Short mmCIF file of C-alpha atoms and ligand atoms in Angstrom, two decimals:
data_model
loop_
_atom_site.label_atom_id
_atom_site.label_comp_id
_atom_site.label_asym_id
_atom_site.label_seq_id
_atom_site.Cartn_x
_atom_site.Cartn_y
_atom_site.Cartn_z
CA UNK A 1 98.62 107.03 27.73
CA UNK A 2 101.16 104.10 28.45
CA UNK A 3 104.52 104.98 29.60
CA UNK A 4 107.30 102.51 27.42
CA UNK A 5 110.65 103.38 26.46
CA UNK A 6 109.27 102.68 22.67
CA UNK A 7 107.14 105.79 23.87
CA UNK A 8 110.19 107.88 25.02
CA UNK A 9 111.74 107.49 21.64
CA UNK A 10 108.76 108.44 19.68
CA UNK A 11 108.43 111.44 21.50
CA UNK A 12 112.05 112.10 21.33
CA UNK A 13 111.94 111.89 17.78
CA UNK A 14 108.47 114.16 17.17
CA UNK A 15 109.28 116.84 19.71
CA UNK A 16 108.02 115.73 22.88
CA UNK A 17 104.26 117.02 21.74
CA UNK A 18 102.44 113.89 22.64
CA UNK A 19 103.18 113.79 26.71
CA UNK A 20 99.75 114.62 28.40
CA UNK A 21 99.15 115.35 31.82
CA UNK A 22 99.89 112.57 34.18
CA UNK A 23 96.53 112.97 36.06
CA UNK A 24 93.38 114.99 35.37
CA UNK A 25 92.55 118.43 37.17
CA UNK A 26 88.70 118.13 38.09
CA UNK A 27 86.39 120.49 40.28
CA UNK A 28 85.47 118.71 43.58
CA UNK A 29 81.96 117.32 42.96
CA UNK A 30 79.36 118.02 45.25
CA UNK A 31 78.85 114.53 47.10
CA UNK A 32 81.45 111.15 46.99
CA UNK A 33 81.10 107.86 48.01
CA UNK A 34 84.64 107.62 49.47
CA UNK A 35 86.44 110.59 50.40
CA UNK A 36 90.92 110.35 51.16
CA UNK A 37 91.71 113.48 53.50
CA UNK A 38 95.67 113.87 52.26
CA UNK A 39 97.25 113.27 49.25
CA UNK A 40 100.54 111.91 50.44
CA UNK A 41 101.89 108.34 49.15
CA UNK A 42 99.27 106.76 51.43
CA UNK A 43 96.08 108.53 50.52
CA UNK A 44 96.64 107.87 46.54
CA UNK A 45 97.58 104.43 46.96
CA UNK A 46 94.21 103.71 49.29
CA UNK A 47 92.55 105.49 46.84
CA UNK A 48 94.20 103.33 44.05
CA UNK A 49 93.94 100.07 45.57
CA UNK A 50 90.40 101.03 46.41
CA UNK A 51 89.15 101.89 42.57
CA UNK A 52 91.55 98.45 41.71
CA UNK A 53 91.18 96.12 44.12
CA UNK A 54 88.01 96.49 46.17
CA UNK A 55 86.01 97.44 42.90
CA UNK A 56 85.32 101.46 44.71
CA UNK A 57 83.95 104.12 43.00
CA UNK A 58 83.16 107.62 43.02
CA UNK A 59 86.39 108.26 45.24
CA UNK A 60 88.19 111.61 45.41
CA UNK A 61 91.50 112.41 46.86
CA UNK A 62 91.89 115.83 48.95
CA UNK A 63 94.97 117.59 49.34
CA UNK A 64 95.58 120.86 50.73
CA UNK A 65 98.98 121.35 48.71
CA UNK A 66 99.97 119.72 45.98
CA UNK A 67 100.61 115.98 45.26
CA UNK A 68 104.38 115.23 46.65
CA UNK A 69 104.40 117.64 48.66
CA UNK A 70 104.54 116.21 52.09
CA UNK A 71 106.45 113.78 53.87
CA UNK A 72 106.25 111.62 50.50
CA UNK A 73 108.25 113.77 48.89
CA UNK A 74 110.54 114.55 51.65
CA UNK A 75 111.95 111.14 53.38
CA UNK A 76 115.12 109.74 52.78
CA UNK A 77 113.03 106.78 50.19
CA UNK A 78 114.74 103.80 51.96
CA UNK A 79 112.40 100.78 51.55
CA UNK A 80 112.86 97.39 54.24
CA UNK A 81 111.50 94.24 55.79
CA UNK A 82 113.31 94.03 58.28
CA UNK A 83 111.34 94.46 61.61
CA UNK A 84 111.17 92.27 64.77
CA UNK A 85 107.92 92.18 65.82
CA UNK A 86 104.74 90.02 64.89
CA UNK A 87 102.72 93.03 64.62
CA UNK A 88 105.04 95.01 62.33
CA UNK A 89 106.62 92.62 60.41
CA UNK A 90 104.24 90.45 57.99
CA UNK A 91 102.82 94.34 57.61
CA UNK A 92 106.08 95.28 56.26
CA UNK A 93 107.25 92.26 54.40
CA UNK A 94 103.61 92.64 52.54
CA UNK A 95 104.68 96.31 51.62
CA UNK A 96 108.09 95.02 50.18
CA UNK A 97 106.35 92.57 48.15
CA UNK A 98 104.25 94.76 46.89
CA UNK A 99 107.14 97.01 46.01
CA UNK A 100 108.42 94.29 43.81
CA UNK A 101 106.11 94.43 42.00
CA UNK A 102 105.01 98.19 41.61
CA UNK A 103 106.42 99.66 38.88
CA UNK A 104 105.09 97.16 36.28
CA UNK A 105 101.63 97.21 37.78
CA UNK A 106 101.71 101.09 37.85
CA UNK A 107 103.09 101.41 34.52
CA UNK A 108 105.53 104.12 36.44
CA UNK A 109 109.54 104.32 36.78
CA UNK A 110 109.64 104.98 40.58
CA UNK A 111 113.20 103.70 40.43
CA UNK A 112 112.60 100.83 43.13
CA UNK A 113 116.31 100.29 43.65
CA UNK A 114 117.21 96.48 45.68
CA UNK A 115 120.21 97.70 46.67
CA UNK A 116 120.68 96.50 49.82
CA UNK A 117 120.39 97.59 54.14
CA UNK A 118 123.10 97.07 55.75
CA UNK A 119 122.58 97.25 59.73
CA UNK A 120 126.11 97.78 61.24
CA UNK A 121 126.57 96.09 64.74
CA UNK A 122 129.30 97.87 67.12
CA UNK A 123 129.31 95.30 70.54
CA UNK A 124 128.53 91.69 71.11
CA UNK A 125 124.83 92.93 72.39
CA UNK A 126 123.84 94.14 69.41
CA UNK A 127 125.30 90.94 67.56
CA UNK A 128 123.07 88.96 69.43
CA UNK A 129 120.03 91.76 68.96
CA UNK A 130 121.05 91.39 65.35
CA UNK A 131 120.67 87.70 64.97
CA UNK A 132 117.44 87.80 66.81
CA UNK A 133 115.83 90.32 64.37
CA UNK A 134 117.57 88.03 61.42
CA UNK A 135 115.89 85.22 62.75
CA UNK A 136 112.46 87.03 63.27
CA UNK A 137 112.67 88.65 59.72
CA UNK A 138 113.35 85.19 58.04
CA UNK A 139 110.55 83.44 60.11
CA UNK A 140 108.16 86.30 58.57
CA UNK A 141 109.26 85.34 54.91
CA UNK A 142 111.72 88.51 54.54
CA UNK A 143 115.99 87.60 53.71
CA UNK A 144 118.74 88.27 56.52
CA UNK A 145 122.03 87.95 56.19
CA UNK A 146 125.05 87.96 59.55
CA UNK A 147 127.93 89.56 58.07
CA UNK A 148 130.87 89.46 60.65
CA UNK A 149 133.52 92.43 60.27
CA UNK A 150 135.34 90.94 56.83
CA UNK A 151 132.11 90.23 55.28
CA UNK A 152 131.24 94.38 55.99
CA UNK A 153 135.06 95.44 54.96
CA UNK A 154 134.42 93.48 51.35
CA UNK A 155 131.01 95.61 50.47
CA UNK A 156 132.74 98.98 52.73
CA UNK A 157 135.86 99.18 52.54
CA UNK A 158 135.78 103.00 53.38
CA UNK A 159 133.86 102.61 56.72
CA UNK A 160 136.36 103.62 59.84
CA UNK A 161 137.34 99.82 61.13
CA UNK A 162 140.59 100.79 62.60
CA UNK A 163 140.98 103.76 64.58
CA UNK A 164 137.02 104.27 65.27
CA UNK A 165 135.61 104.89 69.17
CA UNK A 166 132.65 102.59 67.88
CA UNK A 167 134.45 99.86 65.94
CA UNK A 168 132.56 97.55 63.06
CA UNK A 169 131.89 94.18 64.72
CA UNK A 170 129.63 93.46 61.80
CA UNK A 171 126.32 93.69 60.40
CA UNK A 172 122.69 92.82 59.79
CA UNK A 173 122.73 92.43 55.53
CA UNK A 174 118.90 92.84 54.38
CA UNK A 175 119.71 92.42 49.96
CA UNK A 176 116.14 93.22 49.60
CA UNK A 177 115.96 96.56 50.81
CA UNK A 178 116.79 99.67 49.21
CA UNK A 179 115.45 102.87 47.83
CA UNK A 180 113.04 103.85 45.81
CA UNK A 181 111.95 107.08 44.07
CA UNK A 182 109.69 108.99 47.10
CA UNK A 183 107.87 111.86 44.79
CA UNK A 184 108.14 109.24 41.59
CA UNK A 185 105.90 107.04 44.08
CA UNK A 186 102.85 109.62 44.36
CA UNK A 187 103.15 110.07 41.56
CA UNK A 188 103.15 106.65 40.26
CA UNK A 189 100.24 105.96 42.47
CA UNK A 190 98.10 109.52 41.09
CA UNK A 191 98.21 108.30 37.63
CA UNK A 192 97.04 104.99 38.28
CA UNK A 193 94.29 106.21 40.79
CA UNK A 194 93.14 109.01 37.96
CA UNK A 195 93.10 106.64 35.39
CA UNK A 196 90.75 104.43 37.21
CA UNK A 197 88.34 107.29 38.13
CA UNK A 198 89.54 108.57 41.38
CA UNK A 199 89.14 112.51 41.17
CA UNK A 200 92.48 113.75 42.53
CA UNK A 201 91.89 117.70 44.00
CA UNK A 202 94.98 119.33 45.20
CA UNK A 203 94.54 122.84 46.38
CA UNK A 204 91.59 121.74 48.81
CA UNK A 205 92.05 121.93 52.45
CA UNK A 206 89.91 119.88 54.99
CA UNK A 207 89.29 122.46 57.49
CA UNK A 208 86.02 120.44 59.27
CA UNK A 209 84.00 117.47 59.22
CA UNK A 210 80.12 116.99 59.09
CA UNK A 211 79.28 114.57 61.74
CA UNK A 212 75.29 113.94 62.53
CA UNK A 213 74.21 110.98 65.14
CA UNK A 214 77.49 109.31 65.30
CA UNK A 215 77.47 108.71 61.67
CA UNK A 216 79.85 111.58 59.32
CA UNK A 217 78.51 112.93 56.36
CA UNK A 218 80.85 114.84 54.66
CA UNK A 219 84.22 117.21 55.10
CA UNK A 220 84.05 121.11 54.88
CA UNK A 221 87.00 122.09 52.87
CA UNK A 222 88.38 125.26 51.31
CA UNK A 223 86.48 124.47 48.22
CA UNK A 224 83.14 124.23 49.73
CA UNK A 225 81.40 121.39 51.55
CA UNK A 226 81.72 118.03 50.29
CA UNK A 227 79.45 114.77 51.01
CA UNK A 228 80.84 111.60 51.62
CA UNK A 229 79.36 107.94 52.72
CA UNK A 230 82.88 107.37 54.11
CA UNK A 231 85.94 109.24 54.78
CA UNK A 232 89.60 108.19 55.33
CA UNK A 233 91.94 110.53 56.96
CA UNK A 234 95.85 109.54 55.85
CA UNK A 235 97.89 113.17 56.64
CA UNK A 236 100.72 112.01 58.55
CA UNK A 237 102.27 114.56 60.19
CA UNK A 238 98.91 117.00 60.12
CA UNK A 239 97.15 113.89 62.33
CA UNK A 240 96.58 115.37 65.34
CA UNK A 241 95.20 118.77 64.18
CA UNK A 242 93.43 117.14 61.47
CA UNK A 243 91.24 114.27 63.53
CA UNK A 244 91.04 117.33 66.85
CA UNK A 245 88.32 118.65 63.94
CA UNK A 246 86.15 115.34 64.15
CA UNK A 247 86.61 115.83 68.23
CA UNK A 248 89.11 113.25 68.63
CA UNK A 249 92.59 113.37 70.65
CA UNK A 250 95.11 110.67 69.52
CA UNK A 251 98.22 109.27 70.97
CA UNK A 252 100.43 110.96 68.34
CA UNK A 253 103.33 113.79 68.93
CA UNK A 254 104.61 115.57 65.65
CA UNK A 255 107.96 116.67 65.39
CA UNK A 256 110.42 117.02 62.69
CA UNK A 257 112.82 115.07 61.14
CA UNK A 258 115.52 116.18 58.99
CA UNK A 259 117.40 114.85 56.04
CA UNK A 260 121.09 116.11 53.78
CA UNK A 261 122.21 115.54 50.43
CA UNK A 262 125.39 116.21 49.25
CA UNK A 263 126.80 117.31 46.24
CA UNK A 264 126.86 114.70 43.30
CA UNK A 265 129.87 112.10 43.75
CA UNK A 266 130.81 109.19 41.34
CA UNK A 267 129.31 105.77 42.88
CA UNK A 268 130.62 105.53 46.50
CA UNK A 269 128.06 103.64 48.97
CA UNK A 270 126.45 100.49 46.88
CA UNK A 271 123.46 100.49 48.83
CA UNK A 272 121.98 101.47 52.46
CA UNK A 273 124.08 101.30 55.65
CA UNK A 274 123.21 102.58 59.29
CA UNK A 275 125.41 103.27 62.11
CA UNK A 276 124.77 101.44 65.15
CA UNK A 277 126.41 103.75 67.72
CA UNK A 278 124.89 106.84 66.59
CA UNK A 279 122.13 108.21 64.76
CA UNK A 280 123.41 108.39 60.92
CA UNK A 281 122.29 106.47 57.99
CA UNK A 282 122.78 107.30 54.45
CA UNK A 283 122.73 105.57 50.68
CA UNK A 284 123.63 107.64 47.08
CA UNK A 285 120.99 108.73 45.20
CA UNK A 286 121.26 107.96 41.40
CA UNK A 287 122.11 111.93 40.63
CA UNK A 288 125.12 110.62 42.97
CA UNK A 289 124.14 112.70 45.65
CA UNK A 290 124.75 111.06 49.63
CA UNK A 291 121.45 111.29 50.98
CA UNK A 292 121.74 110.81 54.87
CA UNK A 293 119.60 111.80 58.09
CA UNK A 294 119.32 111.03 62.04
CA UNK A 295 117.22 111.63 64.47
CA UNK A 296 114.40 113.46 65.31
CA UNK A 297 114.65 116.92 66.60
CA UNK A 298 112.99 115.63 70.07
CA UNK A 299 110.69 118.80 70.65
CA UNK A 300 107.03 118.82 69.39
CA UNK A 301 106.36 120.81 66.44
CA UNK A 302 104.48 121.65 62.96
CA UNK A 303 107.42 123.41 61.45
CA UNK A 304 109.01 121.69 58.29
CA UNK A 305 112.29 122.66 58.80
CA UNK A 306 114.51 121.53 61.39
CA UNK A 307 117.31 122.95 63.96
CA UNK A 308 121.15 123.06 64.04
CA UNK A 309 122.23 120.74 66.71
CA UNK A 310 120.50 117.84 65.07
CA UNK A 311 123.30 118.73 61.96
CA UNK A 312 126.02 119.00 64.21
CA UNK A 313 124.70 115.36 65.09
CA UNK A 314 123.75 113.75 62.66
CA UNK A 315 127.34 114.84 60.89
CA UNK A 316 128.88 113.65 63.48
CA UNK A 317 127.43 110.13 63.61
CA UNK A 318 128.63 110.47 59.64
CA UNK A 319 132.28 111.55 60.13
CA UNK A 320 132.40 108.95 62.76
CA UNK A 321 131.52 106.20 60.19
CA UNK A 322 133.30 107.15 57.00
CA UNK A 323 135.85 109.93 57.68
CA UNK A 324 135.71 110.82 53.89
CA UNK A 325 132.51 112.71 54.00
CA UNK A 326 134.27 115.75 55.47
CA UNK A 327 135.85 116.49 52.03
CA UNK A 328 132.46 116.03 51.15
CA UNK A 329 129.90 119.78 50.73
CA UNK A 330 126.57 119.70 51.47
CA UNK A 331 123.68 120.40 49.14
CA UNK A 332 120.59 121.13 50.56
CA UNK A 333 118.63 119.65 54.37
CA UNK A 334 115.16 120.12 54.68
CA UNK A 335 112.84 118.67 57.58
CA UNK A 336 109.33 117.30 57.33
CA UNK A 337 106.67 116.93 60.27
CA UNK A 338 106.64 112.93 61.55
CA UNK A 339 103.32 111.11 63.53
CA UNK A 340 104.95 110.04 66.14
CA UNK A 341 103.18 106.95 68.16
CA UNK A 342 103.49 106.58 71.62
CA UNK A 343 104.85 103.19 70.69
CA UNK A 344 106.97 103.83 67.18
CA UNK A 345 103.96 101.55 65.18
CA UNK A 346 101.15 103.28 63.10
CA UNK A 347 97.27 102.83 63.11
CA UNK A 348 95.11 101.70 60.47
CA UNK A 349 91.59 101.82 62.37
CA UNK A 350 87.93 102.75 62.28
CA UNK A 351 87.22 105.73 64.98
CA UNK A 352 84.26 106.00 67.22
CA UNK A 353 82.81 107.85 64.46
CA UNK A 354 81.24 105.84 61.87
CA UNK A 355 82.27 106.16 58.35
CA UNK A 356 85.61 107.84 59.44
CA UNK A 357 88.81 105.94 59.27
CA UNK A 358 92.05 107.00 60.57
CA UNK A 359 95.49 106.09 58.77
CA UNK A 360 98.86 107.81 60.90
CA UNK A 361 101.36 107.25 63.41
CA UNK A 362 104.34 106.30 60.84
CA UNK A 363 106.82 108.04 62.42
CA UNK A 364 110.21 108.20 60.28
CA UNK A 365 109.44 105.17 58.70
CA UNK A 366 105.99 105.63 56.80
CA UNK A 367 107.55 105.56 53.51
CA UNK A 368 108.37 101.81 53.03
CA UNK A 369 104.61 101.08 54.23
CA UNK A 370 103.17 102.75 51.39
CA UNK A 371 101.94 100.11 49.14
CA UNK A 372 101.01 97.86 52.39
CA UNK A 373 99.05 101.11 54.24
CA UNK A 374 97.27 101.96 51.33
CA UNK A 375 96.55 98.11 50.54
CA UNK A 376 95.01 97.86 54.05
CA UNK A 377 93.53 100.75 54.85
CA UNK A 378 91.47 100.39 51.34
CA UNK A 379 90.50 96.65 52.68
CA UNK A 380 89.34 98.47 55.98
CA UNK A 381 87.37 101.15 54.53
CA UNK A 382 85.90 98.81 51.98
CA UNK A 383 85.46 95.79 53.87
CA UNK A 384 84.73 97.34 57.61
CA UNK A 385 87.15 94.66 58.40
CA UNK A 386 91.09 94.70 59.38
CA UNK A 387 93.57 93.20 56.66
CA UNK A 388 95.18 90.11 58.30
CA UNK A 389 98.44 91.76 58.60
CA UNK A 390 97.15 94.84 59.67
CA UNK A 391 95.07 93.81 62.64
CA UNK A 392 97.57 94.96 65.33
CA UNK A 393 96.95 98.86 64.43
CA UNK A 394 94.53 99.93 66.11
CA UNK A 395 93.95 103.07 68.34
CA UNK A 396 92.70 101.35 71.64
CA UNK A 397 95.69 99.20 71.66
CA UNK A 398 97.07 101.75 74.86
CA UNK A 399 94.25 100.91 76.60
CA UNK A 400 94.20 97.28 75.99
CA UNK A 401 97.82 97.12 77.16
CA UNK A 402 99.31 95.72 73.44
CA UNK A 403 101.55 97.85 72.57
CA UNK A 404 103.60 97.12 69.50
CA UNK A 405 107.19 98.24 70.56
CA UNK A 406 110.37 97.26 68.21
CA UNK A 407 112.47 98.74 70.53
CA UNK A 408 111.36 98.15 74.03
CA UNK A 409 111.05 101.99 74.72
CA UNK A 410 107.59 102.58 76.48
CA UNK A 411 105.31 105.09 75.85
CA UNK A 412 107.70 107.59 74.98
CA UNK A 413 107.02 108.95 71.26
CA UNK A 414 110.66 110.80 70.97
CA UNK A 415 112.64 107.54 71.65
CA UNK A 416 111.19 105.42 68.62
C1 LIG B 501 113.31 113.63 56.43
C2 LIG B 501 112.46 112.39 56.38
C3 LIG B 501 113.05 111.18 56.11
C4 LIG B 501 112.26 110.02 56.07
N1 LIG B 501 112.84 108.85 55.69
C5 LIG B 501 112.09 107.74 55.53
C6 LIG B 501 112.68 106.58 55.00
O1 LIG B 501 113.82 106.56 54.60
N2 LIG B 501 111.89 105.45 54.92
C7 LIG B 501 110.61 105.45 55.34
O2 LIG B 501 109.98 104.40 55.28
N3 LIG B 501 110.00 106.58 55.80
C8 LIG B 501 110.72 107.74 55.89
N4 LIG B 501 110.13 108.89 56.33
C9 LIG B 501 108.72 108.86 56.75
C10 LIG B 501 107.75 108.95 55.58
O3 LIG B 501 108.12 109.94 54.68
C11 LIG B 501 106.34 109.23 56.12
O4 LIG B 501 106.03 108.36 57.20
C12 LIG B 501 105.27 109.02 55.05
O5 LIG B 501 105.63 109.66 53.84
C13 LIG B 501 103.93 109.56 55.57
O6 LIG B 501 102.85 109.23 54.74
P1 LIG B 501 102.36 110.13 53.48
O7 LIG B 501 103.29 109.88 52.35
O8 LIG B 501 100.96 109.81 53.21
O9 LIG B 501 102.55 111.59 54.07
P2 LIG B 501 102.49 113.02 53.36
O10 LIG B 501 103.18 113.01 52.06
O11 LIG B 501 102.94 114.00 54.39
O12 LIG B 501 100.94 113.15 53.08
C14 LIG B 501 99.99 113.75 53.92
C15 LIG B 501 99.29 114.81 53.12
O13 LIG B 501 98.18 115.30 53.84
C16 LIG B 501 98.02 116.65 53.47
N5 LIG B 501 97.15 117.31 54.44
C17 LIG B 501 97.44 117.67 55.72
N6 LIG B 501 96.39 118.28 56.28
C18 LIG B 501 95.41 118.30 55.34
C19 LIG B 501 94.08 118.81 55.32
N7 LIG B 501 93.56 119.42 56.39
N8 LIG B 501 93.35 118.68 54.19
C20 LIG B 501 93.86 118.07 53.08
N9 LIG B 501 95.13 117.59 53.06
C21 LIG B 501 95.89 117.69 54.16
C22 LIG B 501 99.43 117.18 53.44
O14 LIG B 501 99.53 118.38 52.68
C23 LIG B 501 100.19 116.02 52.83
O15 LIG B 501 100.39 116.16 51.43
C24 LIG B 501 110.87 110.08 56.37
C25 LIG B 501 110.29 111.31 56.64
C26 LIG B 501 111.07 112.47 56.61
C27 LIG B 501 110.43 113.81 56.84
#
């Protein structure tokens, strides 16, 4: 069925009787030729850009939960190009693109919002860190924008310029950023995948894989054994416990990250805006709701829920930056459980295993690579070959001394 506001108002009009389910329900069959460990944003949208663009088939999704229900469905949706690095950023100005052009090509409202990132700059050093990244960004394609303190004032007017320990110097203006829909975007990405023959199982836990000579065969799951010619693992926060099955140890921490959302406001912050002397960012949801976060709760853990003196700190950092939100009650936080890379940049690589891929290491910023992860990480499994823009990922890149670092940090997973 297509999705059209024509369609809306028919169904308006008859009683809403025509709406079928968005994606099928089907048993797991006994063998696949491509099998997705997690149903996050980036196993559908391998899964979909495999069926669509690498001409795949017999593909099934697995997913221990239920579609949305992991870090997809639980990140603060802010989509950007605007990275410093060679490694990272055609990668991420690929994902924006893609973006773009989602919804249409979907035939999904995932409310991809270009509202705007505004990177706030608090001391000459990070003006000059600012321009850099500007520079980088508009070398790679992506739009950057210098905005000394007036140019902030005119989009902010409400940000604390005048009596602040931290005070606005300007910012870094990215107008093609924004947010988009998270759980609209697995579920965007389902559809499309179902409707093109991938078998989407939810309820279905990979708890081991079949590996003989090298080579796997297939994934032992809570629904029985399952053959596969090739299997991609894409779990995000679940990385490390999922690929210590197939014997492997990876340079990935998990710990949690939390995010807020207020009660619903009239339209207050236009589009995305980070503090640059503390950890705080936030936009407004469409409901109206402030959505904000911080930083990580720097200890390792599997828990998806996070610990009070990241709030205290992350409010903070927000009271800092616009003294209005203390009039302001919270709603709900939640936390989910982040890949963390020894160098803040994922992996999209084969393993020493053949037929098993490995897709992790987001960190807090997974969501924006959606389209581009699942775009290469389909090439990858399709082609045995890296995507072009994705050839920096890989998991011996420790070893080889080429790490990709945006922020200079070392091998130190809790600082990116
Ligand atoms: C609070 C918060 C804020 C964030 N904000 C942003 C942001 O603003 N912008 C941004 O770009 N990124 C953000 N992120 C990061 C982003 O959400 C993640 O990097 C990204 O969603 C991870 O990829 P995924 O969608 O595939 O993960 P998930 O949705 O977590 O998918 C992995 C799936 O694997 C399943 N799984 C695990 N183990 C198994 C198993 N054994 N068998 C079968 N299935 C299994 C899980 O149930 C899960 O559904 C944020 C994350 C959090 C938690």
């Amino acid at each position: 069925m297509g999705y059209s506001g024509l369609r809306v108002i028919y169904e308006a009009l008859t009683g809403h009787k025509g709406w079928k389910p968005a994606w099928r329900d089907p048993a797991p069959q006994s063998e696949y030729d491509i099998v997705i460990v997690g149903g996050g944003g980036h196993g559908l949208a391998t899964a979909y850009y495999l069926a669509r663009e690498f001409g795949q088939a017999r593909i099934a999704v697995l997913e221990k939960g239920w579609i949305g229900g992991g870090n997809v469905g639980r990140n603060t949706t802010i989509i950007r190009s605007n990275y410093l690095l060679d490694g990272n950023e055609p990668f991420y100005e690929l994902s924006l693109r893609l973006w773009e052009g989602l919804e249409q090509e979907l035939n999904f409202n995932a409310m991809v919002s270009q509202r705007g990132i505004l990177n706030l700059v608090h001391t000459d050093a990070q003006r000059d860190a600012a321009r850099r990244r500007g520079n980088a960004m508009i070398l790679n394609g992506s739009d950057a924008e210098l905005l000394d303190q007036d140019g902030v004032r005119a989009l902010y007017p409400f940000l604390n310029f005048d009596d602040a320990r931290f005070p606005i110097k300007g910012g870094l203006l990215h107008r093609r950023g924004g947010t988009v829909r998270h759980d609209g975007v697995a579920w965007g990405y389902a559809r499309a995948a179902d409707r093109r023959g991938v078998d989407i199982i939810q309820n279905c836990e990979v708890t081991g894989f079949r590996i003989e000579n090298g080579r796997v065969r297939g994934v032992e799951t809570s629904r029985g054994y399952i053959g596969a010619g090739k299997v991609g693992v894409a779990v995000a926060g679940s990385s490390s416990r999922v690929m210590q099955k197939a014997g492997l140890r990876l340079p990935i921490e998990s710990h949690v990250l939390q995010a807020f959302v207020s009660e619903g406001l009239k339209p207050l912050i236009p589009g995305v805006i980070t503090f640059g002397a503390g950890h705080f960012y936030c936009s407004q949801s469409d409901k109206g709701g402030l959505v904000f976060g911080g930083d990580i709760d720097m200890y390792n853990s599997y828990a998806q829920r996070g610990n009070l003196p990241v709030i205290e700190d992350v409010l903070e950092g927000g009271m800092a930056l616009i003294p209005a939100l203390g009039r302001v009650r919270l709603l709900r936080a939640w936390g989910g459980i982040m890949d963390m890379s020894m160098d803040g940049s994922p992996f999209i690589d084969r393993t020493g295993i053949e037929g098993l891929y490995f897709n992790g290491g987001w960190c807090y910023g997974g969501f924006k690579a959606t389209p581009a992860s699942g775009f290469c990480f389909a090439h990858l499994m399709a082609t045995d070959r890296p995507h072009a823009v994705a050839g920096a990922y890989r998991l011996d890149r420790f070893r080889s001394g080429h790490m990709i670092d945006e922020k200079g940090q070392g091998a130190q997973p809790n600082l990116h």
